[in-house]
Amino acid sequence: MSKMHVKMTVNGKEVEALAEPRTLLIHFLREDQQLTGPHIGCDTGHCGACTVDMDGKSVKSCMTFVGQSNGKNVTTIEGIAHPDGTLHALQEAFREHHGLQCGFCTPGMITRAHRLLQENPSPTEEEIRYGISGNLCRCTGYQNIVKAITVAADMLNAQEAAE
Ligand code: FES
Ligand code: FES
């Protein structure tokens, strides 16, 4: 199959490459761009380990062709921390409140939670559970993930109020 010229912004940086349009975004990110934060858990759109943000929406990059990502703005877990390297409130809260065990789901979970808090800065527990329902975790039982997202929401709201 002939290759297409793809151009997109990934974590704030413009990237260009030649790729077959049917290449999955997860493979483009992991293999071409060396961004191995997004994980491949199922390859069938169920687990959410591959979740990235694309133009303001959470997408499963194992279900997205690179051709569909052309010209888009993509953020992976590598782009969530602050530019100076300090952790985002969600990353801090997951660490402090045991929101991870093996960590396999964590990049997708945090990337999804990051978008969720932009969609709804003060979600209820039920809204958090619904909001992350496309992301599976085999280790934690979700309790501490929900707690971490709640704490991060409070931290971000307090920061915003102080500004
Ligand atoms: S690897 Fe994409 S949803 Fe599981
Ligand atoms: S921390 Fe292991 S799958 Fe979620």
Short mmCIF file of N, CA and C and ligand atoms in Angstrom, two decimals:
data_model
loop_
_atom_site.label_atom_id
_atom_site.label_comp_id
_atom_site.label_asym_id
_atom_site.label_seq_id
_atom_site.Cartn_x
_atom_site.Cartn_y
_atom_site.Cartn_z
N MET A 1 0.86 -1.20 0.00
CA MET A 1 0.00 0.00 0.00
C MET A 1 0.89 1.25 0.00
N SER A 2 0.48 2.26 -0.76
CA SER A 2 1.33 3.45 -0.83
C SER A 2 1.27 4.22 0.49
N LYS A 3 2.34 4.89 0.75
CA LYS A 3 2.44 5.60 2.03
C LYS A 3 1.92 7.03 1.87
N MET A 4 1.40 7.55 2.94
CA MET A 4 0.95 8.94 2.91
C MET A 4 1.83 9.78 3.83
N HIS A 5 1.86 11.04 3.54
CA HIS A 5 2.62 11.96 4.37
C HIS A 5 1.70 12.38 5.51
N VAL A 6 2.08 12.05 6.73
CA VAL A 6 1.24 12.46 7.86
C VAL A 6 1.97 13.52 8.68
N LYS A 7 1.15 14.41 9.16
CA LYS A 7 1.69 15.52 9.94
C LYS A 7 0.72 15.74 11.09
N MET A 8 1.20 15.78 12.28
CA MET A 8 0.31 16.04 13.42
C MET A 8 1.13 16.67 14.54
N THR A 9 0.43 17.20 15.52
CA THR A 9 1.13 17.73 16.69
C THR A 9 1.01 16.68 17.78
N VAL A 10 2.14 16.26 18.31
CA VAL A 10 2.13 15.26 19.38
C VAL A 10 2.83 15.87 20.59
N ASN A 11 2.08 15.99 21.66
CA ASN A 11 2.61 16.59 22.89
C ASN A 11 3.26 17.95 22.63
N GLY A 12 2.57 18.72 21.79
CA GLY A 12 3.02 20.08 21.53
C GLY A 12 4.09 20.22 20.47
N LYS A 13 4.50 19.09 19.89
CA LYS A 13 5.59 19.15 18.90
C LYS A 13 5.07 18.67 17.55
N GLU A 14 5.39 19.39 16.49
CA GLU A 14 4.94 18.95 15.16
C GLU A 14 5.76 17.76 14.71
N VAL A 15 5.09 16.70 14.27
CA VAL A 15 5.82 15.55 13.75
C VAL A 15 5.31 15.25 12.35
N GLU A 16 6.23 14.77 11.52
CA GLU A 16 5.87 14.42 10.15
C GLU A 16 6.49 13.08 9.83
N ALA A 17 5.79 12.27 9.05
CA ALA A 17 6.34 10.97 8.69
C ALA A 17 5.62 10.44 7.47
N LEU A 18 6.22 9.43 6.85
CA LEU A 18 5.54 8.69 5.80
C LEU A 18 5.01 7.42 6.45
N ALA A 19 3.73 7.15 6.28
CA ALA A 19 3.15 5.96 6.91
C ALA A 19 2.01 5.44 6.06
N GLU A 20 1.80 4.15 6.11
CA GLU A 20 0.61 3.60 5.45
C GLU A 20 -0.61 4.15 6.19
N PRO A 21 -1.62 4.61 5.46
CA PRO A 21 -2.78 5.21 6.12
C PRO A 21 -3.45 4.25 7.11
N ARG A 22 -3.32 2.94 6.87
CA ARG A 22 -3.99 1.98 7.76
C ARG A 22 -3.16 1.70 9.03
N THR A 23 -1.97 2.28 9.13
CA THR A 23 -1.18 2.10 10.35
C THR A 23 -1.99 2.59 11.54
N LEU A 24 -2.03 1.81 12.59
CA LEU A 24 -2.78 2.24 13.76
C LEU A 24 -2.00 3.33 14.52
N LEU A 25 -2.74 4.28 15.05
CA LEU A 25 -2.09 5.39 15.76
C LEU A 25 -1.21 4.86 16.90
N ILE A 26 -1.65 3.83 17.60
CA ILE A 26 -0.84 3.30 18.72
C ILE A 26 0.53 2.84 18.21
N HIS A 27 0.58 2.21 17.03
CA HIS A 27 1.86 1.75 16.49
C HIS A 27 2.70 2.94 16.03
N PHE A 28 2.03 3.93 15.45
CA PHE A 28 2.76 5.13 15.03
C PHE A 28 3.41 5.80 16.24
N LEU A 29 2.64 5.90 17.32
CA LEU A 29 3.17 6.58 18.51
C LEU A 29 4.29 5.77 19.15
N ARG A 30 4.06 4.49 19.31
CA ARG A 30 5.03 3.67 20.04
C ARG A 30 6.29 3.39 19.20
N GLU A 31 6.08 3.07 17.91
CA GLU A 31 7.22 2.61 17.11
C GLU A 31 7.91 3.75 16.34
N ASP A 32 7.09 4.64 15.75
CA ASP A 32 7.71 5.74 14.99
C ASP A 32 8.16 6.86 15.92
N GLN A 33 7.35 7.17 16.91
CA GLN A 33 7.63 8.33 17.75
C GLN A 33 8.30 7.96 19.07
N GLN A 34 8.47 6.66 19.31
CA GLN A 34 9.12 6.20 20.55
C GLN A 34 8.39 6.67 21.80
N LEU A 35 7.09 6.83 21.70
CA LEU A 35 6.28 7.21 22.87
C LEU A 35 5.60 5.94 23.37
N THR A 36 6.26 5.30 24.31
CA THR A 36 5.78 3.99 24.74
C THR A 36 4.90 4.06 25.99
N GLY A 37 4.49 5.29 26.35
CA GLY A 37 3.54 5.43 27.47
C GLY A 37 2.20 4.78 27.16
N PRO A 38 1.57 5.11 26.02
CA PRO A 38 0.32 4.45 25.68
C PRO A 38 0.57 2.95 25.45
N HIS A 39 -0.20 2.11 26.12
CA HIS A 39 0.04 0.67 26.06
C HIS A 39 -0.96 -0.04 25.15
N ILE A 40 -0.57 -1.23 24.72
CA ILE A 40 -1.48 -2.07 23.95
C ILE A 40 -1.92 -3.20 24.88
N GLY A 41 -3.19 -3.16 25.29
CA GLY A 41 -3.66 -4.19 26.21
C GLY A 41 -4.53 -5.23 25.53
N CYS A 42 -5.32 -4.82 24.56
CA CYS A 42 -6.28 -5.76 23.99
C CYS A 42 -6.34 -5.70 22.47
N ASP A 43 -6.04 -4.54 21.90
CA ASP A 43 -6.12 -4.35 20.44
C ASP A 43 -7.54 -4.45 19.90
N THR A 44 -8.53 -4.42 20.77
CA THR A 44 -9.92 -4.56 20.30
C THR A 44 -10.79 -3.42 20.80
N GLY A 45 -10.19 -2.39 21.38
CA GLY A 45 -10.98 -1.24 21.80
C GLY A 45 -11.65 -1.38 23.15
N HIS A 46 -11.30 -2.41 23.91
CA HIS A 46 -12.00 -2.62 25.18
C HIS A 46 -11.28 -2.07 26.41
N CYS A 47 -9.97 -2.16 26.46
CA CYS A 47 -9.29 -1.96 27.75
C CYS A 47 -8.92 -0.50 28.04
N GLY A 48 -8.73 0.30 27.01
CA GLY A 48 -8.41 1.72 27.23
C GLY A 48 -6.95 1.99 27.57
N ALA A 49 -6.10 0.97 27.58
CA ALA A 49 -4.68 1.20 27.91
C ALA A 49 -4.00 2.10 26.88
N CYS A 50 -4.58 2.15 25.68
CA CYS A 50 -3.97 2.91 24.57
C CYS A 50 -4.56 4.31 24.45
N THR A 51 -5.36 4.74 25.44
CA THR A 51 -6.08 6.02 25.33
C THR A 51 -5.13 7.20 25.18
N VAL A 52 -5.42 8.04 24.20
CA VAL A 52 -4.72 9.32 24.04
C VAL A 52 -5.79 10.38 23.84
N ASP A 53 -5.38 11.62 23.87
CA ASP A 53 -6.28 12.73 23.64
C ASP A 53 -6.08 13.20 22.19
N MET A 54 -7.17 13.35 21.47
CA MET A 54 -7.03 13.83 20.09
C MET A 54 -8.04 14.96 19.88
N ASP A 55 -7.51 16.16 19.65
CA ASP A 55 -8.36 17.34 19.46
C ASP A 55 -9.45 17.45 20.53
N GLY A 56 -9.07 17.23 21.79
CA GLY A 56 -10.00 17.45 22.89
C GLY A 56 -10.93 16.30 23.18
N LYS A 57 -10.64 15.12 22.61
CA LYS A 57 -11.47 13.96 22.93
C LYS A 57 -10.57 12.78 23.27
N SER A 58 -11.03 11.95 24.21
CA SER A 58 -10.28 10.73 24.49
C SER A 58 -10.54 9.74 23.38
N VAL A 59 -9.47 9.21 22.79
CA VAL A 59 -9.65 8.18 21.76
C VAL A 59 -8.78 6.98 22.08
N LYS A 60 -9.25 5.84 21.60
CA LYS A 60 -8.47 4.61 21.75
C LYS A 60 -7.59 4.49 20.52
N SER A 61 -6.29 4.63 20.75
CA SER A 61 -5.39 4.73 19.60
C SER A 61 -5.21 3.40 18.90
N CYS A 62 -5.71 2.30 19.48
CA CYS A 62 -5.66 1.01 18.78
C CYS A 62 -6.82 0.88 17.81
N MET A 63 -7.74 1.86 17.86
CA MET A 63 -8.92 1.83 16.98
C MET A 63 -8.90 3.02 16.03
N THR A 64 -7.76 3.68 15.96
CA THR A 64 -7.66 4.92 15.17
C THR A 64 -6.54 4.75 14.15
N PHE A 65 -6.85 4.96 12.90
CA PHE A 65 -5.80 4.88 11.87
C PHE A 65 -5.00 6.17 11.87
N VAL A 66 -3.75 6.04 11.51
CA VAL A 66 -2.90 7.24 11.48
C VAL A 66 -3.46 8.24 10.47
N GLY A 67 -4.08 7.73 9.42
CA GLY A 67 -4.70 8.62 8.42
C GLY A 67 -5.78 9.49 9.04
N GLN A 68 -6.48 8.95 10.04
CA GLN A 68 -7.54 9.73 10.71
C GLN A 68 -6.94 10.77 11.65
N SER A 69 -5.68 10.60 11.99
CA SER A 69 -5.01 11.49 12.95
C SER A 69 -4.28 12.62 12.25
N ASN A 70 -4.25 12.56 10.93
CA ASN A 70 -3.52 13.56 10.15
C ASN A 70 -4.05 14.96 10.46
N GLY A 71 -3.15 15.86 10.81
CA GLY A 71 -3.53 17.25 11.08
C GLY A 71 -4.10 17.47 12.47
N LYS A 72 -4.12 16.42 13.28
CA LYS A 72 -4.74 16.54 14.61
C LYS A 72 -3.70 16.87 15.68
N ASN A 73 -4.25 17.20 16.85
CA ASN A 73 -3.42 17.53 18.00
C ASN A 73 -3.55 16.36 18.99
N VAL A 74 -2.47 15.65 19.18
CA VAL A 74 -2.52 14.42 19.99
C VAL A 74 -1.71 14.62 21.27
N THR A 75 -2.29 14.20 22.38
CA THR A 75 -1.53 14.23 23.65
C THR A 75 -1.53 12.82 24.23
N THR A 76 -0.33 12.36 24.58
CA THR A 76 -0.17 11.07 25.24
C THR A 76 0.19 11.34 26.70
N ILE A 77 0.34 10.28 27.47
CA ILE A 77 0.71 10.44 28.87
C ILE A 77 2.03 11.22 29.00
N GLU A 78 2.90 11.09 28.00
CA GLU A 78 4.18 11.80 28.06
C GLU A 78 3.97 13.32 28.04
N GLY A 79 2.78 13.76 27.57
CA GLY A 79 2.54 15.20 27.47
C GLY A 79 1.70 15.74 28.61
N ILE A 80 1.44 14.94 29.63
CA ILE A 80 0.55 15.38 30.71
C ILE A 80 1.29 16.17 31.79
N ALA A 81 2.52 15.77 32.10
CA ALA A 81 3.29 16.50 33.12
C ALA A 81 3.54 17.94 32.65
N HIS A 82 3.89 18.81 33.58
CA HIS A 82 4.17 20.20 33.22
C HIS A 82 5.48 20.27 32.42
N PRO A 83 5.63 21.30 31.58
CA PRO A 83 6.83 21.38 30.74
C PRO A 83 8.15 21.32 31.53
N ASP A 84 8.13 21.80 32.80
CA ASP A 84 9.38 21.75 33.58
C ASP A 84 9.60 20.38 34.23
N GLY A 85 8.73 19.44 33.93
CA GLY A 85 8.93 18.07 34.42
C GLY A 85 8.18 17.76 35.71
N THR A 86 7.61 18.77 36.36
CA THR A 86 6.86 18.46 37.58
C THR A 86 5.57 17.74 37.20
N LEU A 87 5.18 16.84 38.10
CA LEU A 87 4.04 15.99 37.79
C LEU A 87 2.74 16.79 37.79
N HIS A 88 1.83 16.37 36.96
CA HIS A 88 0.47 16.91 36.96
C HIS A 88 -0.22 16.44 38.24
N ALA A 89 -1.23 17.21 38.68
CA ALA A 89 -1.97 16.85 39.91
C ALA A 89 -2.50 15.42 39.85
N LEU A 90 -2.92 14.97 38.69
CA LEU A 90 -3.43 13.60 38.58
C LEU A 90 -2.32 12.58 38.84
N GLN A 91 -1.14 12.87 38.31
CA GLN A 91 -0.01 11.95 38.52
C GLN A 91 0.37 11.92 39.99
N GLU A 92 0.40 13.09 40.62
CA GLU A 92 0.69 13.18 42.06
C GLU A 92 -0.34 12.39 42.85
N ALA A 93 -1.62 12.60 42.51
CA ALA A 93 -2.69 11.96 43.28
C ALA A 93 -2.69 10.44 43.09
N PHE A 94 -2.43 9.98 41.88
CA PHE A 94 -2.35 8.52 41.67
C PHE A 94 -1.20 7.94 42.51
N ARG A 95 -0.09 8.67 42.57
CA ARG A 95 1.06 8.18 43.35
C ARG A 95 0.74 8.19 44.84
N GLU A 96 0.17 9.28 45.31
CA GLU A 96 -0.09 9.42 46.75
C GLU A 96 -1.19 8.50 47.25
N HIS A 97 -2.17 8.25 46.41
CA HIS A 97 -3.36 7.53 46.88
C HIS A 97 -3.46 6.12 46.31
N HIS A 98 -2.34 5.60 45.85
CA HIS A 98 -2.26 4.20 45.40
C HIS A 98 -3.25 3.91 44.29
N GLY A 99 -3.27 4.81 43.32
CA GLY A 99 -4.17 4.62 42.18
C GLY A 99 -3.62 3.64 41.16
N LEU A 100 -2.46 3.05 41.47
CA LEU A 100 -1.91 2.06 40.55
C LEU A 100 -1.23 0.94 41.32
N GLN A 101 -1.21 -0.20 40.66
CA GLN A 101 -0.41 -1.31 41.21
C GLN A 101 0.61 -1.70 40.14
N CYS A 102 0.22 -2.49 39.13
CA CYS A 102 1.22 -2.83 38.11
C CYS A 102 1.51 -1.64 37.19
N GLY A 103 0.56 -0.72 37.08
CA GLY A 103 0.77 0.48 36.27
C GLY A 103 0.44 0.33 34.80
N PHE A 104 0.02 -0.87 34.38
CA PHE A 104 -0.21 -1.07 32.95
C PHE A 104 -1.34 -0.19 32.42
N CYS A 105 -2.40 -0.06 33.20
CA CYS A 105 -3.56 0.74 32.75
C CYS A 105 -3.34 2.24 32.97
N THR A 106 -2.34 2.58 33.79
CA THR A 106 -2.23 3.95 34.31
C THR A 106 -2.07 5.04 33.24
N PRO A 107 -1.25 4.84 32.21
CA PRO A 107 -1.15 5.92 31.21
C PRO A 107 -2.49 6.24 30.56
N GLY A 108 -3.23 5.20 30.20
CA GLY A 108 -4.55 5.43 29.59
C GLY A 108 -5.53 6.00 30.60
N MET A 109 -5.45 5.52 31.83
CA MET A 109 -6.36 5.96 32.89
C MET A 109 -6.13 7.45 33.17
N ILE A 110 -4.89 7.85 33.31
CA ILE A 110 -4.61 9.26 33.62
C ILE A 110 -4.93 10.15 32.42
N THR A 111 -4.63 9.68 31.23
CA THR A 111 -4.94 10.49 30.04
C THR A 111 -6.45 10.68 29.93
N ARG A 112 -7.20 9.62 30.21
CA ARG A 112 -8.67 9.74 30.18
C ARG A 112 -9.15 10.66 31.31
N ALA A 113 -8.60 10.50 32.51
CA ALA A 113 -9.03 11.32 33.65
C ALA A 113 -8.71 12.79 33.39
N HIS A 114 -7.59 13.04 32.72
CA HIS A 114 -7.19 14.41 32.38
C HIS A 114 -8.28 15.06 31.52
N ARG A 115 -8.77 14.34 30.55
CA ARG A 115 -9.84 14.89 29.70
C ARG A 115 -11.14 15.00 30.49
N LEU A 116 -11.41 13.99 31.30
CA LEU A 116 -12.65 13.99 32.10
C LEU A 116 -12.73 15.25 32.96
N LEU A 117 -11.61 15.62 33.59
CA LEU A 117 -11.64 16.80 34.46
C LEU A 117 -11.73 18.10 33.67
N GLN A 118 -11.40 18.05 32.40
CA GLN A 118 -11.65 19.24 31.58
C GLN A 118 -13.12 19.29 31.15
N GLU A 119 -13.70 18.11 30.96
CA GLU A 119 -15.13 18.06 30.61
C GLU A 119 -16.00 18.44 31.82
N ASN A 120 -15.53 18.01 32.97
CA ASN A 120 -16.31 18.19 34.20
C ASN A 120 -15.35 18.36 35.38
N PRO A 121 -15.03 19.61 35.74
CA PRO A 121 -13.98 19.84 36.76
C PRO A 121 -14.33 19.36 38.17
N SER A 122 -15.61 19.16 38.46
CA SER A 122 -15.98 18.70 39.81
C SER A 122 -16.92 17.50 39.72
N PRO A 123 -16.40 16.39 39.21
CA PRO A 123 -17.29 15.24 39.02
C PRO A 123 -17.65 14.55 40.33
N THR A 124 -18.85 13.99 40.38
CA THR A 124 -19.23 13.14 41.52
C THR A 124 -18.54 11.79 41.35
N GLU A 125 -18.60 10.98 42.40
CA GLU A 125 -17.99 9.64 42.29
C GLU A 125 -18.64 8.86 41.14
N GLU A 126 -19.94 8.98 41.03
CA GLU A 126 -20.65 8.26 39.96
C GLU A 126 -20.18 8.75 38.59
N GLU A 127 -20.00 10.06 38.46
CA GLU A 127 -19.55 10.61 37.18
C GLU A 127 -18.12 10.17 36.86
N ILE A 128 -17.29 10.05 37.89
CA ILE A 128 -15.92 9.56 37.65
C ILE A 128 -15.99 8.10 37.18
N ARG A 129 -16.78 7.30 37.87
CA ARG A 129 -16.86 5.89 37.50
C ARG A 129 -17.39 5.74 36.07
N TYR A 130 -18.37 6.53 35.72
CA TYR A 130 -18.91 6.49 34.36
C TYR A 130 -17.84 7.00 33.38
N GLY A 131 -17.18 8.08 33.77
CA GLY A 131 -16.18 8.71 32.89
C GLY A 131 -15.01 7.80 32.56
N ILE A 132 -14.65 6.91 33.46
CA ILE A 132 -13.50 6.02 33.18
C ILE A 132 -13.97 4.59 32.83
N SER A 133 -15.25 4.47 32.51
CA SER A 133 -15.77 3.11 32.28
C SER A 133 -15.18 2.45 31.04
N GLY A 134 -14.55 3.23 30.17
CA GLY A 134 -13.90 2.63 29.01
C GLY A 134 -12.47 2.21 29.29
N ASN A 135 -12.04 2.32 30.53
CA ASN A 135 -10.65 1.98 30.89
C ASN A 135 -10.69 0.88 31.94
N LEU A 136 -10.08 -0.23 31.62
CA LEU A 136 -10.09 -1.37 32.56
C LEU A 136 -8.81 -1.44 33.37
N CYS A 137 -8.96 -1.81 34.63
CA CYS A 137 -7.80 -2.04 35.50
C CYS A 137 -7.97 -3.42 36.11
N ARG A 138 -6.92 -4.23 36.00
CA ARG A 138 -7.01 -5.59 36.54
C ARG A 138 -6.47 -5.69 37.96
N CYS A 139 -5.93 -4.57 38.49
CA CYS A 139 -5.25 -4.68 39.78
C CYS A 139 -5.98 -3.99 40.94
N THR A 140 -6.48 -2.81 40.72
CA THR A 140 -6.76 -1.95 41.88
C THR A 140 -8.16 -2.05 42.45
N GLY A 141 -9.11 -2.59 41.70
CA GLY A 141 -10.49 -2.57 42.17
C GLY A 141 -11.12 -1.20 42.01
N TYR A 142 -10.41 -0.27 41.38
CA TYR A 142 -10.89 1.07 41.02
C TYR A 142 -11.04 2.04 42.19
N GLN A 143 -11.16 1.54 43.41
CA GLN A 143 -11.45 2.41 44.54
C GLN A 143 -10.44 3.55 44.65
N ASN A 144 -9.16 3.18 44.59
CA ASN A 144 -8.12 4.21 44.75
C ASN A 144 -7.94 5.06 43.50
N ILE A 145 -8.33 4.54 42.37
CA ILE A 145 -8.29 5.35 41.14
C ILE A 145 -9.33 6.45 41.27
N VAL A 146 -10.52 6.08 41.71
CA VAL A 146 -11.60 7.07 41.87
C VAL A 146 -11.18 8.10 42.91
N LYS A 147 -10.58 7.62 44.00
CA LYS A 147 -10.13 8.54 45.05
C LYS A 147 -9.08 9.51 44.50
N ALA A 148 -8.13 8.98 43.76
CA ALA A 148 -7.06 9.83 43.21
C ALA A 148 -7.63 10.89 42.27
N ILE A 149 -8.60 10.52 41.46
CA ILE A 149 -9.19 11.51 40.53
C ILE A 149 -9.96 12.57 41.33
N THR A 150 -10.63 12.14 42.40
CA THR A 150 -11.36 13.10 43.24
C THR A 150 -10.39 14.09 43.88
N VAL A 151 -9.30 13.57 44.41
CA VAL A 151 -8.29 14.43 45.05
C VAL A 151 -7.68 15.38 44.03
N ALA A 152 -7.37 14.86 42.84
CA ALA A 152 -6.77 15.71 41.80
C ALA A 152 -7.74 16.82 41.41
N ALA A 153 -9.03 16.50 41.30
CA ALA A 153 -10.02 17.52 40.95
C ALA A 153 -10.02 18.61 42.01
N ASP A 154 -9.99 18.21 43.29
CA ASP A 154 -9.97 19.20 44.37
C ASP A 154 -8.71 20.06 44.30
N MET A 155 -7.56 19.42 44.04
CA MET A 155 -6.29 20.18 43.94
C MET A 155 -6.35 21.19 42.80
N LEU A 156 -6.85 20.75 41.65
CA LEU A 156 -6.90 21.64 40.49
C LEU A 156 -7.88 22.79 40.71
N ASN A 157 -9.02 22.47 41.36
CA ASN A 157 -10.00 23.54 41.63
C ASN A 157 -9.43 24.55 42.63
N ALA A 158 -8.70 24.04 43.63
CA ALA A 158 -8.10 24.94 44.62
C ALA A 158 -7.03 25.81 43.97
N GLN A 159 -6.24 25.21 43.09
CA GLN A 159 -5.20 25.98 42.37
C GLN A 159 -5.85 27.09 41.55
N GLU A 160 -6.92 26.73 40.87
CA GLU A 160 -7.58 27.71 40.00
C GLU A 160 -8.18 28.84 40.83
N ALA A 161 -8.76 28.49 41.98
CA ALA A 161 -9.37 29.51 42.84
C ALA A 161 -8.31 30.46 43.38
N ALA A 162 -7.08 29.95 43.60
CA ALA A 162 -6.00 30.77 44.16
C ALA A 162 -5.39 31.71 43.12
N GLU A 163 -5.64 31.43 41.84
CA GLU A 163 -4.99 32.23 40.78
C GLU A 163 -5.73 33.56 40.53
S1 FES B 1 -5.34 -1.62 23.46
FE1 FES B 1 -6.75 -0.13 22.78
S2 FES B 1 -8.51 -0.44 23.97
FE2 FES B 1 -7.17 -2.03 24.57
S1 FES B 2 -2.72 -0.99 37.91
FE1 FES B 2 -2.51 -2.93 36.98
S2 FES B 2 -3.98 -2.94 35.42
FE2 FES B 2 -4.39 -1.15 36.53
#
